[in-house]
Amino acid sequence: EADIYQTPRYLVIGTGKKITLECSQTMGHDKMYWYQQDPGMELHLIHYSYGVNSTEKGDLSSESTVSRIRTEHFPLTLESARPSHTSQYLCASSEYPLSSLTGNTIYFGEGSWLTVV
Amino acid sequence: QQPVQSPQAVILREGEDAVINCSSSKALYSVHWYRQKHGEAPVFLMILLKGGEQKGHEKISASFNEKKQQSSLYLTASQLSYSGTYFCGTEMGSQGNLIFGKGTKLSVKP
C-alpha cells in the first residue's frame, strides 16, 4: 500500500478565489498524477509528472496548474476558481514504468472534494 | 482511446457470480482493475501484464486477451463488500499513463 496524503479533503470556496490542493507521498515514487472525477463518473487524467521539474498535461484539458519541486510533493493550483471546477480531485503515484516485469500500479490518495460557489 | 466497460451496472444476490468486461480499440501494455466505493478513493485490485502474469486479489480473478485487446474481471461468490464501481485502467502508448473506462456499478444485495 502506498501512502498518499491529500489536503484539504473538503473545501467550499467562493468564485474567483485561488486554491491549492496539496498532495504528498512517502513511497519515493517518481511518477505522480492528478485525476478529476465528477460524482459517479469516470476518472480523467489532468496532469502528471515523471519527477522533479517535470509536469505534463493529461487527456482532459484543465485550467489548473501543477508543480513538482520535490519528489514527494505535487500540488495543484487553481488561480481563479469557478463553479465549473466543482469536482473531486484525486492525486496518485506509482513507480515507473507501469508495465515493467514486476508490474507497477497507481495508488490513489483519498481525494479532495472541491465546491466552488 | 478510452476503454469500453460492460455491463454498465449489475445487481447480484450474495453468493452469485459476475463478470465485468473491458475492451480497447488499441494494443494494450497492461490492464489494471480498481474498485471504488461511494465517497472513497479507488482501491487497486489486480494488474494484468502482457504475457499473462497477474498480480492482485486472492478472491478475484481476471483474464487478459492481448490479441482481442480485452480483459475480464471475475467475481465469484460475491459478498456485500464487493459492492462498488469497478474501473479498468488501460496502459497505452509511451507515456505510461492509465486511461480509465466509465466504470461498472456492482450492487450486491443480501
Tab-separated table of N, CA and C in Angstrom, chain B residues 11-17 78 107-110:
chain	number	residue	atom	x	y	z
B	11	ILE	N	-26.724	-6.048	-10.765
B	11	ILE	CA	-27.226	-6.289	-9.412
B	11	ILE	C	-27.161	-7.780	-9.136
B	12	LEU	N	-26.572	-8.136	-8.021
B	12	LEU	CA	-26.402	-9.540	-7.657
B	12	LEU	C	-26.995	-9.810	-6.282
B	13	ARG	N	-27.298	-11.086	-6.040
B	13	ARG	CA	-27.563	-11.549	-4.685
B	13	ARG	C	-26.258	-12.092	-4.127
B	14	GLU	N	-26.123	-12.035	-2.838
B	14	GLU	CA	-24.933	-12.616	-2.198
B	14	GLU	C	-24.717	-14.034	-2.684
B	15	GLY	N	-23.470	-14.350	-3.000
B	15	GLY	CA	-23.137	-15.702	-3.440
B	15	GLY	C	-23.144	-15.894	-4.942
B	16	GLU	N	-23.736	-14.956	-5.673
B	16	GLU	CA	-23.758	-15.072	-7.131
B	16	GLU	C	-22.442	-14.583	-7.727
B	17	ASP	N	-22.240	-14.956	-8.980
B	17	ASP	CA	-21.013	-14.592	-9.686
B	17	ASP	C	-21.281	-13.462	-10.677
B	78	SER	N	-20.075	-13.695	-4.657
B	78	SER	CA	-19.991	-12.283	-4.267
B	78	SER	C	-20.457	-12.062	-2.824
B	107	SER	N	-23.873	-3.881	-7.496
B	107	SER	CA	-24.617	-3.847	-6.238
B	107	SER	C	-24.894	-5.279	-5.811
B	108	VAL	N	-24.466	-5.639	-4.612
B	108	VAL	CA	-24.713	-6.962	-4.072
B	108	VAL	C	-25.740	-6.835	-2.953
B	109	LYS	N	-26.852	-7.538	-3.131
B	109	LYS	CA	-27.945	-7.485	-2.166
B	109	LYS	C	-27.934	-8.735	-1.290
B	110	PRO	N	-28.441	-8.612	-0.028
B	110	PRO	CA	-28.480	-9.786	0.851
B	110	PRO	C	-29.470	-10.832	0.329
